[in-house]
Short mmCIF file of C-alpha atoms in Angstrom, two decimals:
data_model
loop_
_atom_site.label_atom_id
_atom_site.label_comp_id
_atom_site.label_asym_id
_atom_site.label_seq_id
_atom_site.Cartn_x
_atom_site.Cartn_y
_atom_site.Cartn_z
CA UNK A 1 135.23 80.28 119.03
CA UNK A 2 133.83 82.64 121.41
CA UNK A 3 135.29 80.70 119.32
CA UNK A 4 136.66 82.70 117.32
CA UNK A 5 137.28 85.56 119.28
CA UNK A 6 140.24 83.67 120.48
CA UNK A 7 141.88 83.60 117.02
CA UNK A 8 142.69 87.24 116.80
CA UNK A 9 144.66 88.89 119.29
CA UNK A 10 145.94 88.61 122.64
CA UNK A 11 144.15 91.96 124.85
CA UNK A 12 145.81 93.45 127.82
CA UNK A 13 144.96 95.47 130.34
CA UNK A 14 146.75 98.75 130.88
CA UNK A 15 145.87 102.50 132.29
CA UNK A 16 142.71 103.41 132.93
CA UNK A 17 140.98 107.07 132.76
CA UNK A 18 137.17 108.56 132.90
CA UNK A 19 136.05 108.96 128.94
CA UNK A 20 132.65 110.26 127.62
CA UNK A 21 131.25 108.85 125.08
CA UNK A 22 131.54 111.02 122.14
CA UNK A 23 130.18 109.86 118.91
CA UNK A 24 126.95 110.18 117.62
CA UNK A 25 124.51 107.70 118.53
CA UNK A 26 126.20 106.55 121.84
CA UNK A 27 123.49 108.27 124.13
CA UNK A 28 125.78 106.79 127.37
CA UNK A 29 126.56 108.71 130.55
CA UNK A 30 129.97 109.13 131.54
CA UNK A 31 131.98 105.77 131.90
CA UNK A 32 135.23 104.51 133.67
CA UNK A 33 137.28 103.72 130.35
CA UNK A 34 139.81 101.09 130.54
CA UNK A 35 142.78 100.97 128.07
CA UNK A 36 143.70 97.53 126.88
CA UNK A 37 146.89 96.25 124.63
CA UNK A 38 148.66 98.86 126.47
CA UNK A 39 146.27 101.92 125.18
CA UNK A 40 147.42 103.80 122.23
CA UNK A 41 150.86 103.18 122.28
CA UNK A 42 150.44 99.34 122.59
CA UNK A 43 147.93 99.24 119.73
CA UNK A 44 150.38 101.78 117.71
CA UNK A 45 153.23 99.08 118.37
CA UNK A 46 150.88 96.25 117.71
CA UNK A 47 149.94 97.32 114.02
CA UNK A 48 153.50 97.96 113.47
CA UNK A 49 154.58 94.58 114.65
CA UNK A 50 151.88 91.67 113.68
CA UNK A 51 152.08 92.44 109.38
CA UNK A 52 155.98 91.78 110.71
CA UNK A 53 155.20 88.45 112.40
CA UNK A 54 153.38 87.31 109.22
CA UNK A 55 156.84 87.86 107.19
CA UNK A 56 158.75 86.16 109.97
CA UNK A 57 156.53 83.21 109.78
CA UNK A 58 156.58 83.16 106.16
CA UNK A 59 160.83 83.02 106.16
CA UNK A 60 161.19 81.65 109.23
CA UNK A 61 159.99 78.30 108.08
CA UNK A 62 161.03 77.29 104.60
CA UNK A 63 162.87 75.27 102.64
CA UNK A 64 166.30 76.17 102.76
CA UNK A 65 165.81 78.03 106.32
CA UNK A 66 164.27 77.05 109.82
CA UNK A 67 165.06 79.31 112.68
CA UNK A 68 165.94 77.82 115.82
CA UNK A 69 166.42 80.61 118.28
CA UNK A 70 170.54 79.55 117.22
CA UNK A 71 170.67 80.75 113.22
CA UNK A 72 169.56 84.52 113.68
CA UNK A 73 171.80 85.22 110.62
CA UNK A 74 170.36 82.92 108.43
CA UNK A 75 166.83 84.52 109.31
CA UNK A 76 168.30 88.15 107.60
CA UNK A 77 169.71 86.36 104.94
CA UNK A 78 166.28 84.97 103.94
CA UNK A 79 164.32 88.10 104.44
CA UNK A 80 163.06 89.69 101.03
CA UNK A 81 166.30 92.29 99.22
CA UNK A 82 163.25 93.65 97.05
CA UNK A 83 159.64 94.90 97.24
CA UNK A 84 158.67 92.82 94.41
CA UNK A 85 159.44 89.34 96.59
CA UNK A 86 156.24 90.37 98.74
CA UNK A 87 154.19 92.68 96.32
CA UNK A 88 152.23 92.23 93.20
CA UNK A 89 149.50 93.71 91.92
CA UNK A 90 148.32 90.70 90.52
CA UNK A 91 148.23 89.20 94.39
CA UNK A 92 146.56 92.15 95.21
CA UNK A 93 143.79 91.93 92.98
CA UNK A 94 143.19 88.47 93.79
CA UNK A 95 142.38 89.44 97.28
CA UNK A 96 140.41 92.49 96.33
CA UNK A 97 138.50 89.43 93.60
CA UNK A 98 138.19 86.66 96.63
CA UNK A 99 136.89 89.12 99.29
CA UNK A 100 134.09 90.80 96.12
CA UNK A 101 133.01 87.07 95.19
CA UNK A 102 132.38 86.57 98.87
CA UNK A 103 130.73 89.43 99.59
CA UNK A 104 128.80 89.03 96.11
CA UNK A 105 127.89 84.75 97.33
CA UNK A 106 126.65 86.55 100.99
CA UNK A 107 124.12 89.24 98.87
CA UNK A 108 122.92 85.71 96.82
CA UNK A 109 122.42 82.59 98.43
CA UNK A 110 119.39 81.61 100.69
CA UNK A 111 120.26 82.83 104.50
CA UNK A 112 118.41 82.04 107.71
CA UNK A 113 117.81 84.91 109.44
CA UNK A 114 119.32 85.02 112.99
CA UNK A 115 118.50 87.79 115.91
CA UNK A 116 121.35 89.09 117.91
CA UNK A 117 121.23 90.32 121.58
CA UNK A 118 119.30 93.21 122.07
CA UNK A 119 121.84 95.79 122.13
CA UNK A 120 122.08 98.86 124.68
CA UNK A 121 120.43 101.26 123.04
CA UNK A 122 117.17 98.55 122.73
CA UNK A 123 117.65 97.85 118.76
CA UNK A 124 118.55 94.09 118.00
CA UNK A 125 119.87 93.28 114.35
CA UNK A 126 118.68 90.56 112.18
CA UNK A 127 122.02 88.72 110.45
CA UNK A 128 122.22 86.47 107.39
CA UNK A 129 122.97 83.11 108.53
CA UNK A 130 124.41 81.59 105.28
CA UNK A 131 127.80 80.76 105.72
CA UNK A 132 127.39 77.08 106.09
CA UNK A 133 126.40 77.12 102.26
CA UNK A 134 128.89 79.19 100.93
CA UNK A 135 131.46 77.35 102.11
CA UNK A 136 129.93 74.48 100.38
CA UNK A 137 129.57 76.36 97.16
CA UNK A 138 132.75 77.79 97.25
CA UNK A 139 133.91 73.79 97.71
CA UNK A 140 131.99 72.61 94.24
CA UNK A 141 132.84 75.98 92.50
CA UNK A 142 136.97 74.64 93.55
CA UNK A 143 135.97 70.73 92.66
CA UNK A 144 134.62 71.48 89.09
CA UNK A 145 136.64 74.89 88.14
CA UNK A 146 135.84 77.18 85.74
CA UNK A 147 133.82 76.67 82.74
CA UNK A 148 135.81 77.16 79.05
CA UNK A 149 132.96 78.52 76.51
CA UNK A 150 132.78 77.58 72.65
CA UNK A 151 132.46 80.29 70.10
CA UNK A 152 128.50 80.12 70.63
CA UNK A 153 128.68 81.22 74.09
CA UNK A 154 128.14 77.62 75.36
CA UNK A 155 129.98 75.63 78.22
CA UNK A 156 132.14 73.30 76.41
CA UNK A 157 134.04 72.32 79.68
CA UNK A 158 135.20 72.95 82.69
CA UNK A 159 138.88 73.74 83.65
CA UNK A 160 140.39 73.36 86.81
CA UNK A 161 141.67 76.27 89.05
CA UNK A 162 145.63 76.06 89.38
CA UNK A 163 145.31 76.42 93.31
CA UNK A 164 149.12 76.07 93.59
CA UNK A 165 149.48 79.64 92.11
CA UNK A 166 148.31 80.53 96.09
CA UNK A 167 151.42 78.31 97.63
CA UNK A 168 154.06 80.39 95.05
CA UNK A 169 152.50 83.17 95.41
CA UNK A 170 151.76 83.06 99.51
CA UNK A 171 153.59 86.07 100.64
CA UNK A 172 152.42 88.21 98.13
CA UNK A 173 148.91 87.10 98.77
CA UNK A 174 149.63 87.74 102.25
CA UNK A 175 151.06 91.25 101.78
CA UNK A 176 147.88 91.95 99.17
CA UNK A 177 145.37 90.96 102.75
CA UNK A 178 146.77 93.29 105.09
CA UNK A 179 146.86 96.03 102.46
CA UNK A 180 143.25 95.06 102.60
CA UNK A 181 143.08 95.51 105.94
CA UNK A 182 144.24 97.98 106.23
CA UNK A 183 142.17 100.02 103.55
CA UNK A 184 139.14 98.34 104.92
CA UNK A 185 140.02 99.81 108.82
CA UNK A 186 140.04 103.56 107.55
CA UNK A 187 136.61 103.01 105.71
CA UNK A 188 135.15 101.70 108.42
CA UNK A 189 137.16 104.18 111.23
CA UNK A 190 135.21 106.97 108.68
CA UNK A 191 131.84 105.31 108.60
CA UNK A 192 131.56 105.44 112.24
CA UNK A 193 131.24 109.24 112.49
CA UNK A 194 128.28 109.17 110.57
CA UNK A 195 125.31 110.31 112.19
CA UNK A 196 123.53 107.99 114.05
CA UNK A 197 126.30 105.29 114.63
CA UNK A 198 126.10 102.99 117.54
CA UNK A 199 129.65 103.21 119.48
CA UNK A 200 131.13 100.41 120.81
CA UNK A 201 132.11 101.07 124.82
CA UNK A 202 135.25 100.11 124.14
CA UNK A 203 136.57 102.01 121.25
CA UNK A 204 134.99 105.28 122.24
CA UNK A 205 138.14 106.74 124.35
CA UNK A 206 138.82 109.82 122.56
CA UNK A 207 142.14 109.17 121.04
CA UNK A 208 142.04 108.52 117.37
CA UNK A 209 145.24 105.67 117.09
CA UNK A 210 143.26 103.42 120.15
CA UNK A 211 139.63 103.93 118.64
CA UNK A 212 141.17 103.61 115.14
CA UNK A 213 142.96 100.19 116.48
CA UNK A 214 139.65 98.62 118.62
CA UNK A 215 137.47 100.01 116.44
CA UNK A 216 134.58 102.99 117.00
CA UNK A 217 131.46 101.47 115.80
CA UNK A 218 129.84 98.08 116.90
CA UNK A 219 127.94 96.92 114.22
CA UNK A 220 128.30 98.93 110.70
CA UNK A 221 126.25 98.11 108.27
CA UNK A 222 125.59 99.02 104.58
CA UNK A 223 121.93 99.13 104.15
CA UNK A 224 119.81 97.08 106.24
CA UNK A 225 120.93 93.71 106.18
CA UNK A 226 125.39 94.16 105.15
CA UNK A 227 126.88 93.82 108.28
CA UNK A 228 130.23 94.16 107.72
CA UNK A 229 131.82 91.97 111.42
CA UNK A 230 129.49 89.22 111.21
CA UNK A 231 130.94 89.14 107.45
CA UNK A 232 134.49 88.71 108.15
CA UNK A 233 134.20 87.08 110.85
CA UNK A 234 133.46 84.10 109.12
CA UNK A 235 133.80 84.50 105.45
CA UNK A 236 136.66 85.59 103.55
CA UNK A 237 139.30 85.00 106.16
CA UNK A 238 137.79 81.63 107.25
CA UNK A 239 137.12 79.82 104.31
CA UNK A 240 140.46 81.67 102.62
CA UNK A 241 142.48 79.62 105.41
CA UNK A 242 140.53 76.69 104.04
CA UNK A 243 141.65 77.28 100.39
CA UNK A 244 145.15 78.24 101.09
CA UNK A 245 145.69 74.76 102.54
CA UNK A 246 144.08 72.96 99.26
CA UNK A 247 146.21 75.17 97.73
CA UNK A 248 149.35 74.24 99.49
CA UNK A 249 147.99 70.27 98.56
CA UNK A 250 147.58 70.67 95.16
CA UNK A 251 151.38 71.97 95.04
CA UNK A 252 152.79 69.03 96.88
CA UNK A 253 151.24 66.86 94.25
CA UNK A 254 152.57 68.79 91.76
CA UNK A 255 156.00 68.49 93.10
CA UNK A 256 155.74 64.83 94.24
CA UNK A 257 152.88 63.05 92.27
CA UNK A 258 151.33 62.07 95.51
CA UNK A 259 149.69 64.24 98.42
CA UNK A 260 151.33 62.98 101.82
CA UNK A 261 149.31 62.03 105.10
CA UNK A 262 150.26 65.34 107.05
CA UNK A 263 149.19 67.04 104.39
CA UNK A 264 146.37 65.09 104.40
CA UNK A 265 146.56 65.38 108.27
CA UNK A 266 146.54 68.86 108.26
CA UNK A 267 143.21 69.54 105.59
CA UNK A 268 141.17 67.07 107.29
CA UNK A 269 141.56 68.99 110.64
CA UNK A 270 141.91 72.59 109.95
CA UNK A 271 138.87 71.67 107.11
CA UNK A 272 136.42 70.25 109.28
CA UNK A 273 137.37 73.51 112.31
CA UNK A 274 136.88 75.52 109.47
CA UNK A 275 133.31 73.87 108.36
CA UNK A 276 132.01 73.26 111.89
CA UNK A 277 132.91 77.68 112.39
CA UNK A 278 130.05 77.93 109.71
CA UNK A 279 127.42 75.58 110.21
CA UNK A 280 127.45 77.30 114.14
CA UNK A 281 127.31 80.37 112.57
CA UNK A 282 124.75 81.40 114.55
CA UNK A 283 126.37 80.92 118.26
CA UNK A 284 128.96 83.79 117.16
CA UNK A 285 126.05 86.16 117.31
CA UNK A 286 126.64 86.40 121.29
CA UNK A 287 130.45 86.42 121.35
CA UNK A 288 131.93 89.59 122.49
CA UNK A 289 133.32 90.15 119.18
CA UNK A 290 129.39 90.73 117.92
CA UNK A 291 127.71 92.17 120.89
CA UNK A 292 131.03 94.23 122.49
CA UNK A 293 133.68 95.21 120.20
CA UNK A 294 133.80 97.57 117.81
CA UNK A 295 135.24 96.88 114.30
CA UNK A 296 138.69 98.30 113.88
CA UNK A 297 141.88 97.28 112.45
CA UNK A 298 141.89 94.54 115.34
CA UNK A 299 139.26 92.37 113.77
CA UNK A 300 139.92 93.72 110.24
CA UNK A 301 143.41 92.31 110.06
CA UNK A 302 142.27 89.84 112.36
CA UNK A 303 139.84 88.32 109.86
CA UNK A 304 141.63 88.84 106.58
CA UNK A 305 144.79 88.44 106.90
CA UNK A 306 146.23 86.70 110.51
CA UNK A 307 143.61 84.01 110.28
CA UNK A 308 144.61 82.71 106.76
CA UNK A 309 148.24 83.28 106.77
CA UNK A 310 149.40 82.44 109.75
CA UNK A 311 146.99 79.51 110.32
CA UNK A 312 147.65 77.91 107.39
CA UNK A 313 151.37 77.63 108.19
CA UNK A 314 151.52 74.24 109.43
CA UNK A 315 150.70 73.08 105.59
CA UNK A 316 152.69 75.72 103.65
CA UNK A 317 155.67 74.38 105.66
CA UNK A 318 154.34 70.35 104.37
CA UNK A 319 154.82 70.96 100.78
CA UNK A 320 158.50 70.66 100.54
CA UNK A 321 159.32 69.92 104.34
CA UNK A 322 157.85 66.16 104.68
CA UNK A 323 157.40 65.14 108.29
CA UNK A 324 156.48 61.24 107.16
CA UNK A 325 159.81 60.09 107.77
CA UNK A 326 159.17 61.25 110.89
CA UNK A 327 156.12 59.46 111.73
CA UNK A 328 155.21 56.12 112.67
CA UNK A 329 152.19 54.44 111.97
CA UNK A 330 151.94 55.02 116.04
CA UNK A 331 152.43 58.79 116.00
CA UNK A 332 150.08 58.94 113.03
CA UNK A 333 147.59 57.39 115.33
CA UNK A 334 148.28 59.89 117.99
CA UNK A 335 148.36 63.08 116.49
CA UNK A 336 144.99 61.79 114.66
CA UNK A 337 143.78 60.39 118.45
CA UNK A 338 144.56 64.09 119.74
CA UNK A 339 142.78 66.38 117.50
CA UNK A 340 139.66 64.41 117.60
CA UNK A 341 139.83 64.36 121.38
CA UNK A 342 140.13 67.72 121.24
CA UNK A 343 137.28 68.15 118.90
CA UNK A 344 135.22 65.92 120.83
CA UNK A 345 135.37 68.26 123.99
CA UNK A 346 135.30 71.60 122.13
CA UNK A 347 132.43 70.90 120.34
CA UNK A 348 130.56 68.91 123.02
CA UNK A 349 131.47 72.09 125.61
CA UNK A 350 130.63 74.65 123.19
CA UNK A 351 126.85 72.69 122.34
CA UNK A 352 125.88 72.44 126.04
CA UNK A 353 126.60 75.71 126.45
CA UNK A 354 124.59 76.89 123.59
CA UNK A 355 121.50 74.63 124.15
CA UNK A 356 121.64 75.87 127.72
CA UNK A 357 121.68 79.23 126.18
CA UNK A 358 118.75 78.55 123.89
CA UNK A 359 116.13 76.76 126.70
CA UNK A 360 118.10 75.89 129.70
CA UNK A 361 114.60 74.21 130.38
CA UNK A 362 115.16 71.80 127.21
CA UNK A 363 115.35 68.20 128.18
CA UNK A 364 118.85 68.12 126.59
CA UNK A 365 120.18 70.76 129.26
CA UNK A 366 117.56 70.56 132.23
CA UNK A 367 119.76 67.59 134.54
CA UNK A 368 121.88 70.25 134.49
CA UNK A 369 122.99 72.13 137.83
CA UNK A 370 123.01 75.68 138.33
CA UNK A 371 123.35 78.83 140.74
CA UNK A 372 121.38 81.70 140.56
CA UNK A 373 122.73 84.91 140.25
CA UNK A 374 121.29 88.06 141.64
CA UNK A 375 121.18 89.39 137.92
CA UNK A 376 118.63 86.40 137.77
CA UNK A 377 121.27 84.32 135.23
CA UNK A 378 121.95 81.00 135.93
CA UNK A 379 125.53 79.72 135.73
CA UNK A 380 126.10 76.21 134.77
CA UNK A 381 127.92 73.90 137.50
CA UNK A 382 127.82 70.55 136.03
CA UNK A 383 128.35 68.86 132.92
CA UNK A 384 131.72 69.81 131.09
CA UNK A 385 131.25 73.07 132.58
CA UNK A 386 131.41 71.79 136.41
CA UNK A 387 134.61 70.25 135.16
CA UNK A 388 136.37 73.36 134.13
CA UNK A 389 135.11 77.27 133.46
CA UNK A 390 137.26 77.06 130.09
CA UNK A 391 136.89 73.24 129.72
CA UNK A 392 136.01 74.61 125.73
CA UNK A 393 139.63 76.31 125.44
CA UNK A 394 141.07 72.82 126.71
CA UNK A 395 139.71 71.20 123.60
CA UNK A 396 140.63 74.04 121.72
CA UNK A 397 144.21 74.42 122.58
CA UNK A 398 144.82 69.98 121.96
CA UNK A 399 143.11 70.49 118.56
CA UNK A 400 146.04 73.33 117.63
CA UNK A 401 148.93 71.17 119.24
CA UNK A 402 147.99 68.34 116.58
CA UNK A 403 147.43 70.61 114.33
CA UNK A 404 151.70 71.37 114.84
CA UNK A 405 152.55 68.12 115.14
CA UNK A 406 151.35 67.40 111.69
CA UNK A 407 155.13 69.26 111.03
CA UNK A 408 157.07 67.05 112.84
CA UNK A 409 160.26 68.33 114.84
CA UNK A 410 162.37 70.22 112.16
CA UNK A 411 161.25 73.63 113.09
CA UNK A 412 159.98 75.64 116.10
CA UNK A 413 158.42 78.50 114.14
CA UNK A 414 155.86 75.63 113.08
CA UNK A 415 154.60 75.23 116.64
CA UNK A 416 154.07 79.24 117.07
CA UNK A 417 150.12 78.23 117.00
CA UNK A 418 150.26 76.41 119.73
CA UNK A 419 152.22 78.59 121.65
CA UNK A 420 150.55 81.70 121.01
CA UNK A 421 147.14 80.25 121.51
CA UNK A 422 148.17 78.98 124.67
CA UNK A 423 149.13 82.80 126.03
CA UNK A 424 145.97 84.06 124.34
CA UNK A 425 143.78 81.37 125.90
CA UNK A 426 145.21 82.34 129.42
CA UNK A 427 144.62 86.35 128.71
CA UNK A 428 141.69 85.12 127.75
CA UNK A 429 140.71 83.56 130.84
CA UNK A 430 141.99 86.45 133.07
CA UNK A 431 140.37 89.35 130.89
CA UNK A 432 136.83 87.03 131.32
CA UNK A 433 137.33 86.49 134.55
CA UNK A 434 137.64 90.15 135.26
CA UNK A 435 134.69 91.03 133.64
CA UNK A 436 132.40 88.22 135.48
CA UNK A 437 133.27 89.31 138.75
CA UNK A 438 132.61 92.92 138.00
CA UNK A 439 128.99 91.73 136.24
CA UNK A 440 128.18 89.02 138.87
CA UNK A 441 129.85 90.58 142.38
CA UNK A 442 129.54 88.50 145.09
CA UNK A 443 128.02 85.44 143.16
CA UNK A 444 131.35 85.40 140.93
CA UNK A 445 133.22 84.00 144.07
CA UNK A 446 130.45 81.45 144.92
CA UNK A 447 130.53 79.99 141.28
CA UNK A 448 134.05 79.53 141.41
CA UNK A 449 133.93 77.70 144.57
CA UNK A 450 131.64 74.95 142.77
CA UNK A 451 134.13 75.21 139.70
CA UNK A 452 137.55 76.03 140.73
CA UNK A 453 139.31 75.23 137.36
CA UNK A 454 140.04 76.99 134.53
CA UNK A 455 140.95 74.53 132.02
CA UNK A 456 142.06 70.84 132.87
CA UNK A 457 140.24 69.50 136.18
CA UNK A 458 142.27 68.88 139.42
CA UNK A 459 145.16 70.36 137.54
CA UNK A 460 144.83 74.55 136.90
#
């Protein structure tokens, strides 16, 4: 998940122009800025159009409609006639209610502390490393429900949660997050003219709609120790994907008395992606959504409302579309076979990495061969990385294709994960390749003589 960087928007390259620096605390000299998503009009386009691409995954896989790239009538036909189809206060507060008793479980429980990079202007932050447990506590809060009190103020018993309320209410909950979002963006846009403010490079051009869009400040923080990315990086959005598919479980049972194994399929995978996000919480601290970007409507909608409602498609689309008929025992095995391979390498990729990271000296890490840069970093050349420079997206990418074939072959807007992912990955690969060879110059060309793949050896 440089992990999860990956999971929130495709970046492109576009015009470039000289910008200073112009909010407090930046203290930078002049800098060669370089517009991405297309600069301000491509980000003004691009918060226009992805809330849209959450309705047309919503109706573009239901029921009673599947578009097919041959039934564009059908897809107007199933579009909302009212805004009370996609709005309710009630959704609305249950967002506003998920994202407080997150923030409230983040203020509570016992965190690790975890040091970021040393940033550019010498300060490093200290971050609350307890995501791993709230997702846990969030899981026995779900498992035992509420409590019911007697008249004396006593637990009598406990009463579960009726998580299929989230499946018939999903597009309102999904219209309540990127009103969110949104709300959340012009805070933060606000904060980051405050005195003092650390600027991220990249959303410092000048022009309100791009900065507002990539976001101004790099880290903001209420108080010391609140750190607003690291939050939503992880937690609401995260674990909300995580619920919204128990959710979507609980309502299959309640329509068919029995939970099938896509379903089942489907909440085993995305549940143990989503558990093994937290418990490396602490890797995310060097991504470049932590140390580079700023916080902006990006991440914001990013986090809160892309990540949960459009990853959590695939088992929306299982409660009354069953796939088993579908699937042999055979292509059970495979679709299980291929996320777990896929695991396998992304997590195995992504640990070497971070070990090397840690104490590339460590006897876990130290067969390993390098080259030496003439910024005095080493750059690993064996291992999973001699095999490929983006052998982690490989793994990556085959964990999302099972994650689609969980659906079977009724609809194509069910396999939009995999297909986006696979565009971002590649953007992904150019935009970091770009930025290595500017950082490492003539070294950039040497390491990619010892690894000349990007993502599947002797193939690309």
């Amino acid at each position: 998940m440089s992990e999860l960087r990956q999971r929130k928007g495709v970046k492109g390259s576009g015009s470039s122009a000289i910008s200073k620096p112009t909010g407090s605390g930046s203290g930078d000299h002049a800098h060669k800025f370089e517009y991405e998503f297309g600069g301000p009009v491509g980000a003004f386009a691009t918060m226009m159009a992805l809330p849209l691409v959450l309705y047309f995954l919503y109706y573009g896989a239901t029921k009673d409609y599947r578009f097919n790239f041959t039934n564009y009538e059908g897809l107007f036909d199933a579009f909302p006639k009212s805004i009370d189809e996609v709005w309710s206060l009630e959704a609305f507060a249950v967002v506003c209610g998920w994202f407080a008793f997150n923030v409230f479980l983040e203020r509570i429980l016992f965190a690790e502390k975890g040091k970021g990079v040393v940033l550019r202007d010498g300060s490093q932050l200290t971050y609350n490393l307890s995501g791993h447990l709230q997702f846990w506590v969030i899981l026995f809060v779900l498992m035992f429900g509420k409590p019911v009190f007697n008249e004396k103020g006593n637990v009598e018993y406990f009463t579960h949660f009726n998580l299929a309320w989230l499946y018939d209410n999903y597009v309102k909950l999904a219209t309540g997050a990127v009103l969110f979002s949104w709300i959340l963006s012009i805070f933060l846009y606000s904060k980051s003219f405050a005195k003092g403010a650390l600027l991220a490079l990249g959303g410092d051009s000048g022009n309100p709609v791009y900065d507002f869009f990539i976001g101004r400040e790099l880290n903001p923080r209420t108080g010391k120790t609140f750190d607003w990315k690291e939050f939503c990086e992880l937690r609401p959005g995260l674990i909300g994907w995580m619920v919204l598919n128990i959710g979507c479980a609980m309502k299959q049972y309640e329509l068919l008395g029995y939970v099938t194994y896509p379903m089942i399929f489907i909440n085993l995978f995305q549940g143990i992606y989503v558990w093994d996000a937290l418990y490396q919480e602490r890797a995310i601290l060097t991504t470049m959504d932590i140390t580079t970007d700023g916080f902006g409507w990006m991440l914001c909608f990013g986090d809160l409302a892309w990540v949960p409602f459009s990853y959590s498609l695939q088992a929306r689309y299982i409660v009354e579309n069953d796939s088993s008929d579908q699937m042999s025992t055979a292509v059970l095995a495979g679709i299980f076979t291929l996320n777990f391979v896929g695991y396998y390498i992304f997590r195995s990729a992504n640990s070497q990495k971070d070990a090397f990271r840690r104490d590339p000296n460590s006897e876990e890490v130290a067969h390993l061969k390098t080259i030496t840069t003439k910024t005095g970093r080493k750059l690993l050349v064996s291992g999973w990385w001699g095999l490929a420079r983006k052998i982690n997206y490989t793994g990556d990418w085959l964990m999302g294709l099972a994650w689609c074939s969980c659906t079977g072959h009724g609809c194509i807007v069910t396999y939009f994960y995999s297909i986006y992912f696979f565009i971002l990955l590649v953007h992904r690969a150019y935009r970091d390749n770009h930025a290595c060879a500017h950082k490492y110059g003539d070294d950039w060309p040497r390491y990619k003589a010892h690894v000349p793949y990007v993502f599947v050896p002797g193939v690309i």
